[in-house]
Structure formats: C-alpha cells, structure tokens
Coordinates of C-alpha atoms and ligand atoms in Angstrom, one line a residue:
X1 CA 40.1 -74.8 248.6
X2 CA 37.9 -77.6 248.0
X3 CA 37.6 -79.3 244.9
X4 CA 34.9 -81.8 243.9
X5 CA 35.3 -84.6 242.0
X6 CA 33.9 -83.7 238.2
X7 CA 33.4 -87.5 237.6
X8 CA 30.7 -89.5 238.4
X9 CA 30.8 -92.1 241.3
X10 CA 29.6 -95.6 239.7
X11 CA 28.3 -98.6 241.4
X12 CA 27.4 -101.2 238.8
X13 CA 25.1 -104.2 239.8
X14 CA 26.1 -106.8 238.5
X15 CA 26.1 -110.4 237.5
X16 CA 26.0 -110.7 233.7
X17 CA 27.8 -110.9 231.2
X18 CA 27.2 -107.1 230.4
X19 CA 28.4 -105.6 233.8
X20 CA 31.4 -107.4 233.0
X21 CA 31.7 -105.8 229.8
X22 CA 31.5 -102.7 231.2
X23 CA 33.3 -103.3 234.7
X24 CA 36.0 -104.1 231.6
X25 CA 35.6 -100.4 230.1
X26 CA 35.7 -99.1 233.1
X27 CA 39.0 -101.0 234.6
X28 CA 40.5 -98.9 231.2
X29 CA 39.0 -95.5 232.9
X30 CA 40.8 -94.8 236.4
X31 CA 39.7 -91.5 236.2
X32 CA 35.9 -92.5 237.2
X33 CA 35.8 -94.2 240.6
X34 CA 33.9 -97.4 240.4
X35 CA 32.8 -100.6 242.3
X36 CA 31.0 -103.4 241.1
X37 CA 28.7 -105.5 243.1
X38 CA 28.1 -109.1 242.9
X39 CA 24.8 -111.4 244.9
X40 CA 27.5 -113.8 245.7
X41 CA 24.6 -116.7 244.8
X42 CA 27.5 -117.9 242.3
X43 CA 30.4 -120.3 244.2
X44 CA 33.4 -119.1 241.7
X45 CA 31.9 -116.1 240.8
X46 CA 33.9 -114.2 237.5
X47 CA 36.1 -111.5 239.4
X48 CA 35.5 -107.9 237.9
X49 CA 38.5 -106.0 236.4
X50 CA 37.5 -103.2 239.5
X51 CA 36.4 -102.5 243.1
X52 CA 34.2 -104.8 244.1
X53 CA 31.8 -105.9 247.3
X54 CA 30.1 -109.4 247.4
X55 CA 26.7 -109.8 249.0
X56 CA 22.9 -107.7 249.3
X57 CA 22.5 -104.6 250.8
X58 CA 20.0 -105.9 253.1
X59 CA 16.7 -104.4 250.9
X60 CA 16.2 -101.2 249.9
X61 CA 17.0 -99.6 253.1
X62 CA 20.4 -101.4 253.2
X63 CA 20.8 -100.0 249.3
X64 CA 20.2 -96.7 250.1
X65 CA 22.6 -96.3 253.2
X66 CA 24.9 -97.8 250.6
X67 CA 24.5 -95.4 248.1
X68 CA 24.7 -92.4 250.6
X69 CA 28.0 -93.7 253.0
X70 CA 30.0 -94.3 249.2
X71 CA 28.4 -91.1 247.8
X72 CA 27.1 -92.6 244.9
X73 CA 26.3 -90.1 242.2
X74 CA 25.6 -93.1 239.3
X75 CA 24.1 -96.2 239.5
X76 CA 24.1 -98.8 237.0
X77 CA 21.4 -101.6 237.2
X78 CA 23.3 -104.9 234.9
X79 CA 21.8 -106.9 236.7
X80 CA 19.9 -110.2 234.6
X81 CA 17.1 -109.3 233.3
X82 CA 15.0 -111.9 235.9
X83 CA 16.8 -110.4 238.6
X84 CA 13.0 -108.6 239.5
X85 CA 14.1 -107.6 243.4
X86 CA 17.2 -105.9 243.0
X87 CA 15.8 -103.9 239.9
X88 CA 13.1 -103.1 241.7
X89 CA 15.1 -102.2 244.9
X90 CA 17.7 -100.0 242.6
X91 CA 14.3 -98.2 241.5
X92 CA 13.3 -97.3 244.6
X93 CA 16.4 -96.6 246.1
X94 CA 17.4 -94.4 243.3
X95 CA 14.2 -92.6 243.7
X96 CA 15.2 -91.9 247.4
X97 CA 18.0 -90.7 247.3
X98 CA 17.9 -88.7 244.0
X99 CA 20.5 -90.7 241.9
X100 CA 20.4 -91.3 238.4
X101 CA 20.1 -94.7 237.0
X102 CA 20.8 -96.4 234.2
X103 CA 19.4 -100.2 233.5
X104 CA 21.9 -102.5 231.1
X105 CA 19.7 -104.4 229.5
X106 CA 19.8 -106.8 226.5
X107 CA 17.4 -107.3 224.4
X108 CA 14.7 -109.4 224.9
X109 CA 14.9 -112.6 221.8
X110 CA 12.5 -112.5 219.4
X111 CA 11.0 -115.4 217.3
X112 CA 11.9 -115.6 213.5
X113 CA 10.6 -118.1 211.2
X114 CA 10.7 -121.6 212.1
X115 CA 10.6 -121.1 215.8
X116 CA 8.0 -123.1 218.0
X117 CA 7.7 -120.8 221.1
X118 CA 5.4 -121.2 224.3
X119 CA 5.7 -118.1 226.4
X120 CA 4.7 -118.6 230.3
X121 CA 5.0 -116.6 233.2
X122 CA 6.9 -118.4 235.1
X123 CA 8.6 -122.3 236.3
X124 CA 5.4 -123.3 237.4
X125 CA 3.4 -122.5 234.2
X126 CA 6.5 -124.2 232.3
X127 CA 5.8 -127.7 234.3
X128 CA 1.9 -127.3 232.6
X129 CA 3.5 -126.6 229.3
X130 CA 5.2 -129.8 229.5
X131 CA 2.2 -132.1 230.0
X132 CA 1.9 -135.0 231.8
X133 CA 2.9 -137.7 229.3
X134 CA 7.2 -138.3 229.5
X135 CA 9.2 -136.0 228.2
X136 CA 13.1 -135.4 227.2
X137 CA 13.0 -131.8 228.5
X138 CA 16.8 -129.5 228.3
X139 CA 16.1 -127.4 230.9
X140 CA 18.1 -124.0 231.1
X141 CA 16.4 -122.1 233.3
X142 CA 18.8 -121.7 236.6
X143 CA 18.9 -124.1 239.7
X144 CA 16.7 -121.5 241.4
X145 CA 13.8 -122.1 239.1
X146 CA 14.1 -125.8 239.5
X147 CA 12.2 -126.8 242.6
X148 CA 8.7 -126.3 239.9
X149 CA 10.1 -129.3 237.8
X150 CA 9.7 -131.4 241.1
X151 CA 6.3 -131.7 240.6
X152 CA 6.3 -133.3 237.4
X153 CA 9.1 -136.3 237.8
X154 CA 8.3 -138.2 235.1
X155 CA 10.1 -136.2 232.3
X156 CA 13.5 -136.9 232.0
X157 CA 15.4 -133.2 232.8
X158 CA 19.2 -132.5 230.6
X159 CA 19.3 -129.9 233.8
X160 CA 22.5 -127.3 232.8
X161 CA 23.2 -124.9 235.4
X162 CA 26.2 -123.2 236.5
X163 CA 26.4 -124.0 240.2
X164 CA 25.0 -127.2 241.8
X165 CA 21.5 -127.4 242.5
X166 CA 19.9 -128.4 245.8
X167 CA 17.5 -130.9 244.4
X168 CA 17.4 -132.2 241.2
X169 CA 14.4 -134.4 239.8
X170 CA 14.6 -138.6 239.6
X171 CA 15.1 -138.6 236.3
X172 CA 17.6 -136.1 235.2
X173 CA 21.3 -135.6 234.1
X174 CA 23.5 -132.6 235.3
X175 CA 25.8 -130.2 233.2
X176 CA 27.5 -128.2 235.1
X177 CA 28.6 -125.0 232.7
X178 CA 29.0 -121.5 232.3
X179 CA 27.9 -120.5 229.1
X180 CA 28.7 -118.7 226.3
X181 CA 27.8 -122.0 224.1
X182 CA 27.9 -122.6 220.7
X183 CA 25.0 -123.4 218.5
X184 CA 26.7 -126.3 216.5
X185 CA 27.5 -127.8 220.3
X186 CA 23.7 -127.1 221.6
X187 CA 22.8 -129.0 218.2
X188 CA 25.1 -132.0 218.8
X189 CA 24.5 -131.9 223.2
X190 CA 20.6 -131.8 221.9
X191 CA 20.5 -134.5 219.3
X192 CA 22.5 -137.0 221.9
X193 CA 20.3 -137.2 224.3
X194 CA 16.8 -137.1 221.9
X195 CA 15.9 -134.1 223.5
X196 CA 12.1 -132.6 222.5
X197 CA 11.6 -129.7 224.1
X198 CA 13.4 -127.2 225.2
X199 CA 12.8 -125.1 228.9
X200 CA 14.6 -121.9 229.2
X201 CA 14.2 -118.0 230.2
X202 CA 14.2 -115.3 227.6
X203 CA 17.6 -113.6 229.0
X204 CA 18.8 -112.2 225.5
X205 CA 22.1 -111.8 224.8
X206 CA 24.4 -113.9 222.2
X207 CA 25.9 -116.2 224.9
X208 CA 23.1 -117.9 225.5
X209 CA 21.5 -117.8 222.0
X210 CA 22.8 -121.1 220.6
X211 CA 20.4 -123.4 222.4
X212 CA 17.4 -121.1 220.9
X213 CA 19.3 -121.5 217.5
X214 CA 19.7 -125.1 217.7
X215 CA 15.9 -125.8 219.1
X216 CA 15.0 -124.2 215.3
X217 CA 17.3 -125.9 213.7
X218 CA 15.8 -129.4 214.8
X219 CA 12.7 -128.1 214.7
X220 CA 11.8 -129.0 218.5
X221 CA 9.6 -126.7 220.6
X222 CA 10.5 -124.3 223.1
X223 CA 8.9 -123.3 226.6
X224 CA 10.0 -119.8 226.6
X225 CA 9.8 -118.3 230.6
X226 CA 9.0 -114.2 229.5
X227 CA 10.7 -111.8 231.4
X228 CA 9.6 -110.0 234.6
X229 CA 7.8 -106.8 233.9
X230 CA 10.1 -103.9 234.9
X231 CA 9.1 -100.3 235.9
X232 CA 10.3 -97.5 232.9
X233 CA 13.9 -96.7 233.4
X234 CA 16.5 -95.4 231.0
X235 CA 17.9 -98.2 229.7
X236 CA 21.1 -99.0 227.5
X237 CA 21.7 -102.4 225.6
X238 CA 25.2 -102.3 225.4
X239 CA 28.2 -102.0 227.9
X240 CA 29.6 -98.9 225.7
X241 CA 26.3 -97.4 225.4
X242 CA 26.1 -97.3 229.4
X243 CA 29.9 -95.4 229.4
X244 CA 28.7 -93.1 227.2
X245 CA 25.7 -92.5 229.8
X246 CA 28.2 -92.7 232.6
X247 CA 30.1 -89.8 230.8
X248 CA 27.0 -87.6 231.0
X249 CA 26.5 -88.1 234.5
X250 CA 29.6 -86.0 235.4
Ligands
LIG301 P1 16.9 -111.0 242.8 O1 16.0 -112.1 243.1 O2 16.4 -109.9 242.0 O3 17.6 -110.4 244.1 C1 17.5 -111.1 245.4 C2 18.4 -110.3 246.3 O4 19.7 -110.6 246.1 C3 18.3 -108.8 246.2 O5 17.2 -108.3 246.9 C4 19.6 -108.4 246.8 O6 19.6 -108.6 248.2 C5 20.5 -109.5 246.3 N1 21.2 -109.1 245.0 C6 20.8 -109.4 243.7 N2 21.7 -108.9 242.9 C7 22.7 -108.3 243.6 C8 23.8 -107.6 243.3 N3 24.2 -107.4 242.0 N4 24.6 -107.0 244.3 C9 24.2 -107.2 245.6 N5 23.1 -107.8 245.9 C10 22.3 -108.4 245.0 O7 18.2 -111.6 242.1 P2 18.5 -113.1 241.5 O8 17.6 -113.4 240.4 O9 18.6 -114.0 242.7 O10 20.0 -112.9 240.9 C11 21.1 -112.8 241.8 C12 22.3 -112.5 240.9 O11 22.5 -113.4 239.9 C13 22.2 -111.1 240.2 O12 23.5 -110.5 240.3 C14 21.8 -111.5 238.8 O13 22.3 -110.5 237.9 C15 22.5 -112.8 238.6 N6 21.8 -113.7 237.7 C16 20.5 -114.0 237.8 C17 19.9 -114.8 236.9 C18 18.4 -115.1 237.0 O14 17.9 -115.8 236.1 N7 17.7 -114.6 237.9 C19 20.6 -115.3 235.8 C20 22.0 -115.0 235.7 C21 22.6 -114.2 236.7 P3 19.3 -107.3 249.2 O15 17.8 -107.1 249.1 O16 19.8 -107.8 250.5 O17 20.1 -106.2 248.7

C-alpha cells in the first residue's frame, strides 16, 4: 500500500530576515519536509536551521522544473520586498505548475509625524532628489543600487552595505554591516559624520528601522526608494503567520 505524505512540501525563498524566522520554526517541525533557498549574491551568507540549495533556478523555466523534480506542494516567496524577479518568477511559476503560494512580506513603513520623506522610484530618481549642490548623503540602499550615485560624485556617500561593493563613489566612506541596528547607534553613526540626508529603500521590518527613527529624531530628510509593485498574492507579515498557512496546505 502506498501512502502519501499528509504534509506539505515547502520550499522557502529566502534571504531576509523573515525566511530565517521561519526556516527557524520550521527546523522545530521535522514532520514537514522543507528546503530553503538562498541567491548566493551574499559572500557569508546566514546558514538556515534546514535543507538548503544556493543559487537561481535559471528563470522561471529553471523554477518550475524545480518545483516539479522536488515535488513541491508549498511555496513560500520571503524573499525582500525589492527582490522584483524572483517574486515575479515564483508568480509565474506557481501559476504553472498549480502550487500554492504564500508571499512573507513585512510591512511597508509608514510616515508619522515629524518625518521628511521623498518617495522615488528608483536609485536613479534618488541621485535627482539629492541635487547638485554637495551633500553628506548615508546611503543604505544595497551595493547593487549604487552604480546611480556614480553620476553625482560630488556628495560625500556614509555608503553601509553588507558585502563589498564593486565601485564606490570619490567621495565616500564604507561600513561594512549586517544590520539589525539600533536607533540610539544610527543617531550617534549619523551625528558624527554631519550627515543631511538620508538614502535608503522602504524594506519594513524592525531591523532596519533605526536609521528611519534616527533621521526624525535629528530632523534631517529622507530619500525614501518605494517598493516595487507586486502582482496580488496571499501574503503573510509574519514568520508564524506563514506556518500557520503552511499548516493549511496539508
Ligand atoms: P532579484 O533581482 O529579484 O532576483 C534576481 C535573480 O536572482 C532571480 O531571477 C533568481 O535567479 C535569483 N534569486 C533571487 N532570489 C533567490 C532565491 N531566494 N533563491 C534562488 N535564486 C534567487 O533579487 P535580488 O534583489 O538580487 O535579491 C537577491 C537575494 O537577496 C534575494 O534572496 C533577496 O531576498 C535578498 N535581498 C535583496 C535585497 C534587495 O534590496 N533587493 C535586500 C536584502 C536581501 P534565477 O532567475 O536564475 O532563478
């Protein structure tokens, strides 16, 4: 007699701080078979808790084959929120193939009172934000956004990434970090080197907050890159909130 598995078969996309969350819940639940897949863009990458493969599929083609040779019967999207391709590819994909998917997503920031926020579409929009006259510009918005700020080397760039980019402008000084960091630090990090405006994506999430927090507290401007839009998918904010959907799946 053949029995089938009652439990779902999870791959998680990953690459936040939320798939590790719930790569963590998972780890606690050998009873649902799960892998966890990484870009690989990050050199020392944070290892998940489970299964796990490094590198793309090869498009949505290479996604789907995936999904059909590991008889995937869940697929979890935790990918960060810029992350526009492989969302889109797990859209398509799980379209194809006919598996459900779940996007973990935080929630987008929102301003409060005494926030000075510029939303732009994307790096290049941020460079026209910043003007031409010199500037002391923190910019957060990851090495691959970085080659825009080229074109405008006369600000001075407090450039924080987490791996080292390719090309950095004249004028700049490199942090390399992985966050989460605290607001009091972002305050004191900001205030030493007379920072004025802060650069930076709307990724949501509390690890990444304190910079936001700090640029009100000094009252200094921020150039806010909005997210990509994403097509309608169910979506979860929290790792526990994507179990529970996992659970349903079975
Ligand atoms: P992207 O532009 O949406 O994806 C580019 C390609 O990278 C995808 O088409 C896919 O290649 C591959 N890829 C992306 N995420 C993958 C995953 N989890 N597993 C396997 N392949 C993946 O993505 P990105 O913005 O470069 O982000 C890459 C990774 O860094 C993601 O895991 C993301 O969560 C993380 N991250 C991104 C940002 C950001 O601001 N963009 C910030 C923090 C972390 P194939 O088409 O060959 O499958």
């Amino acid at each position: 007699m053949t029995r089938t598995n009652p439990r779902p078969n999870v791959l998680l996309l990953g690459g936040t701080s939320e798939a590790s969350a719930l790569a963590r819940l998972l780890a606690a639940r050998p009873d649902i078979p799960a892998m966890a897949s990484l870009a690989g863009r990050t050199i020392n990458p944070v290892e998940p808790p489970i299964a796990y493969r490094i590198g793309g599929f090869g498009g949505v083609e290479g996604l789907c084959a995936f999904l059909e040779e590991h008889a995937v019967t869940a697929l979890v999207d935790a990918t960060h929120p810029f992350a526009e391709r492989m969302s889109a590819n797990a859209v398509e994909a799980a379209r194809r193939i006919g598996v459900p998917l779940l996007a973990l997503r935080r929630p987008a920031w929102q301003a409060v009172d005494g926030d000075r926020w510029s939303q732009v579409a994307d790096a290049e929009a941020a460079v026209q934000a910043l003007g031409a006259a010199p500037r002391r510009v923190f910019l957060t918005t990851g090495r691959l956004e970085l080659p825009a700020f080229l074109a405008a080397p006369q600000h001075f760039y407090l450039v924080r990434s987490v791996d080292p980019p390719e090309e950095l402008p004249p004028r700049t000084r490199l942090i390399l970090a992985r966050g989460p960091f605290a607001e009091a630090d972002e305050i004191s990090l900001m205030q030493e080197e007379a920072i004025d405006v802060l650069v930076t994506k709307n990724s949501g999430g509390s690890a990444t907050y304190g910079k936001i927090a700090a640029a009100r507290h000094l009252h200094l401007p921020v150039i806010l890159l909005r997210r990509p839009g994403t097509a309608e998918v169910e979506t979860a904010a929290t790792a526990q909130e994507a179990l529970a959907w996992i659970e349903r799946q079975g």
